[in-house]
Amino acid sequence: MTSYTLTDADRGRYIGIEITPTTQTGTPNVGTALHLYDVSTASGGGSDSDNVAPGPVVNQNLKVAIFVDGTSINLINGSTPIELGKTYVAKLYSDENKNGKFDAGTDADVTANYDFRWVLSGSSQQLGTSGGIVNSSFDNNNLVIPATNDEARTNLNGPARDGKEALSIPTNGDGVQGYKLHIIYKHK
């Protein structure tokens, strides 16, 4: 039996195997190779009941940061309210030095390897309107919060998708105030 230990270089790759049947005697003594391209799903050749997580090898150092464009302060888990007229940037990175913050030149920016969607979570400040997933025009892009709440309602509201409720900022409501920003993401 041959074994293989996953390393950092395997991050983002799918686990598969190739088995070539061989015998010590006979003609032919090498059979047709059997390919299992993704052992995490039944459709890729694996089993859905084998406790192998679906998808590629997970980056154990993967972190998410959300910044106001032009700044370096990570807003995740903070108390900074969403501001009108600001542009927000999502960054997925491999925290190579494991210090919990993005360090340019040390940490690897892996945002391009992921698809992400913006979500306004929680409830609006005054009316308690539930948040939801932002309009798909912002998928994999910076989130531009318009200068007025009315423009925010028009530009950000979108239908339910990806298991998230529709974002429905009401007319004459309190707009984006009170919500928290986050993203949902998956490896491409």
mmCIF file of C-alpha atoms in Angstrom, residues 64-178:
data_model
loop_
_atom_site.group_PDB
_atom_site.id
_atom_site.type_symbol
_atom_site.label_atom_id
_atom_site.label_comp_id
_atom_site.label_asym_id
_atom_site.label_seq_id
_atom_site.Cartn_x
_atom_site.Cartn_y
_atom_site.Cartn_z
ATOM 1 C CA VAL A 64 -11.380 36.484 5.289
ATOM 2 C CA ALA A 65 -10.946 40.226 5.697
ATOM 3 C CA ILE A 66 -13.253 43.093 4.746
ATOM 4 C CA PHE A 67 -11.790 46.573 4.391
ATOM 5 C CA VAL A 68 -12.999 50.011 3.419
ATOM 6 C CA ASP A 69 -11.162 50.597 0.132
ATOM 7 C CA GLY A 70 -7.825 52.307 0.760
ATOM 8 C CA THR A 71 -7.569 51.189 4.406
ATOM 9 C CA SER A 72 -6.046 48.174 6.130
ATOM 10 C CA ILE A 73 -8.386 47.773 9.121
ATOM 11 C CA ASN A 74 -10.278 44.482 8.981
ATOM 12 C CA LEU A 75 -13.935 45.166 9.762
ATOM 13 C CA ILE A 76 -14.904 41.552 10.455
ATOM 14 C CA ASN A 77 -16.098 41.090 14.045
ATOM 15 C CA GLY A 78 -15.760 44.819 14.628
ATOM 16 C CA SER A 79 -18.330 47.400 15.548
ATOM 17 C CA THR A 80 -17.743 49.806 12.650
ATOM 18 C CA PRO A 81 -21.113 50.548 11.019
ATOM 19 C CA ILE A 82 -21.591 50.351 7.246
ATOM 20 C CA GLU A 83 -21.145 53.841 5.817
ATOM 21 C CA LEU A 84 -22.920 55.422 2.872
ATOM 22 C CA GLY A 85 -20.654 56.466 0.019
ATOM 23 C CA LYS A 86 -17.916 53.924 0.845
ATOM 24 C CA THR A 87 -16.488 51.037 -1.153
ATOM 25 C CA TYR A 88 -15.824 47.759 0.660
ATOM 26 C CA VAL A 89 -13.219 45.191 -0.401
ATOM 27 C CA ALA A 90 -13.294 41.476 0.463
ATOM 28 C CA LYS A 91 -10.012 39.610 0.649
ATOM 29 C CA LEU A 92 -9.477 35.891 1.165
ATOM 30 C CA TYR A 93 -5.923 35.128 2.169
ATOM 31 C CA SER A 94 -3.684 32.399 3.472
ATOM 32 C CA ASP A 95 -2.431 33.581 6.860
ATOM 33 C CA GLU A 96 1.046 32.103 6.460
ATOM 34 C CA ASN A 97 2.458 33.591 9.664
ATOM 35 C CA LYS A 98 -0.800 32.773 11.544
ATOM 36 C CA ASN A 99 -1.099 36.206 13.167
ATOM 37 C CA GLY A 100 -4.768 36.687 12.194
ATOM 38 C CA LYS A 101 -4.235 39.719 9.943
ATOM 39 C CA PHE A 102 -3.343 40.197 6.296
ATOM 40 C CA ASP A 103 0.341 40.995 5.811
ATOM 41 C CA ALA A 104 1.200 41.958 2.226
ATOM 42 C CA GLY A 105 4.392 40.222 1.147
ATOM 43 C CA THR A 106 4.007 37.445 3.733
ATOM 44 C CA ASP A 107 0.449 36.192 3.327
ATOM 45 C CA ALA A 108 -0.868 34.871 0.025
ATOM 46 C CA ASP A 109 -3.896 36.678 -1.432
ATOM 47 C CA VAL A 110 -6.085 33.823 -2.718
ATOM 48 C CA THR A 111 -9.235 35.855 -3.466
ATOM 49 C CA ALA A 112 -9.007 34.997 -7.178
ATOM 50 C CA ASN A 113 -9.373 31.288 -6.301
ATOM 51 C CA TYR A 114 -12.819 31.820 -4.777
ATOM 52 C CA ASP A 115 -16.288 32.932 -5.818
ATOM 53 C CA PHE A 116 -17.858 35.163 -3.190
ATOM 54 C CA ARG A 117 -21.178 36.882 -2.486
ATOM 55 C CA TRP A 118 -21.838 39.881 -0.233
ATOM 56 C CA VAL A 119 -24.370 39.531 2.589
ATOM 57 C CA LEU A 120 -25.816 42.172 4.895
ATOM 58 C CA SER A 121 -26.447 40.199 8.079
ATOM 59 C CA GLY A 122 -28.402 40.960 11.198
ATOM 60 C CA SER A 123 -31.158 43.556 11.255
ATOM 61 C CA SER A 124 -31.499 47.212 10.374
ATOM 62 C CA GLN A 125 -30.969 49.589 13.266
ATOM 63 C CA GLN A 126 -34.428 51.147 13.726
ATOM 64 C CA LEU A 127 -37.008 48.961 11.982
ATOM 65 C CA GLY A 128 -35.358 45.589 12.570
ATOM 66 C CA THR A 129 -35.606 44.597 8.897
ATOM 67 C CA SER A 130 -33.729 41.324 8.328
ATOM 68 C CA GLY A 131 -30.674 41.387 6.122
ATOM 69 C CA GLY A 132 -29.989 39.174 3.130
ATOM 70 C CA ILE A 133 -27.806 38.514 0.121
ATOM 71 C CA VAL A 134 -26.805 41.516 -1.987
ATOM 72 C CA ASN A 135 -27.671 41.880 -5.680
ATOM 73 C CA SER A 136 -25.577 39.555 -7.888
ATOM 74 C CA SER A 137 -23.992 42.495 -9.728
ATOM 75 C CA PHE A 138 -21.572 42.726 -6.784
ATOM 76 C CA ASP A 139 -20.557 39.032 -6.818
ATOM 77 C CA ASN A 140 -16.754 38.700 -6.847
ATOM 78 C CA ASN A 141 -16.434 42.508 -6.832
ATOM 79 C CA ASN A 142 -16.043 45.360 -4.404
ATOM 80 C CA LEU A 143 -19.262 46.422 -2.695
ATOM 81 C CA VAL A 144 -20.082 50.056 -3.404
ATOM 82 C CA ILE A 145 -22.507 51.516 -0.865
ATOM 83 C CA PRO A 146 -24.237 54.460 -2.612
ATOM 84 C CA ALA A 147 -24.446 57.947 -1.127
ATOM 85 C CA THR A 148 -28.114 57.640 -0.062
ATOM 86 C CA ASN A 149 -30.238 54.930 1.523
ATOM 87 C CA ASP A 150 -32.705 55.166 -1.366
ATOM 88 C CA GLU A 151 -29.899 54.418 -3.849
ATOM 89 C CA ALA A 152 -28.701 51.600 -1.582
ATOM 90 C CA ARG A 153 -32.163 50.038 -1.687
ATOM 91 C CA THR A 154 -32.265 50.291 -5.481
ATOM 92 C CA ASN A 155 -28.700 49.032 -6.072
ATOM 93 C CA LEU A 156 -28.277 46.400 -3.359
ATOM 94 C CA ASN A 157 -31.647 44.654 -3.065
ATOM 95 C CA GLY A 158 -31.733 41.281 -4.762
ATOM 96 C CA PRO A 159 -33.549 37.927 -4.794
ATOM 97 C CA ALA A 160 -32.917 34.990 -2.470
ATOM 98 C CA ARG A 161 -30.146 32.662 -3.676
ATOM 99 C CA ASP A 162 -27.291 30.468 -2.475
ATOM 100 C CA GLY A 163 -29.319 29.541 0.600
ATOM 101 C CA LYS A 164 -29.616 33.165 1.734
ATOM 102 C CA GLU A 165 -32.738 35.284 2.078
ATOM 103 C CA ALA A 166 -33.412 38.136 -0.348
ATOM 104 C CA LEU A 167 -32.087 41.542 0.672
ATOM 105 C CA SER A 168 -35.056 43.865 0.887
ATOM 106 C CA ILE A 169 -34.144 47.299 2.214
ATOM 107 C CA PRO A 170 -37.554 48.988 2.492
ATOM 108 C CA THR A 171 -38.539 52.387 1.117
ATOM 109 C CA ASN A 172 -38.445 55.077 3.808
ATOM 110 C CA GLY A 173 -36.633 52.681 6.121
ATOM 111 C CA ASP A 174 -33.320 53.027 7.868
ATOM 112 C CA GLY A 175 -31.300 51.805 4.874
ATOM 113 C CA VAL A 176 -28.017 50.022 5.565
ATOM 114 C CA GLN A 177 -27.672 51.206 9.172
ATOM 115 C CA GLY A 178 -27.442 48.375 11.673
#
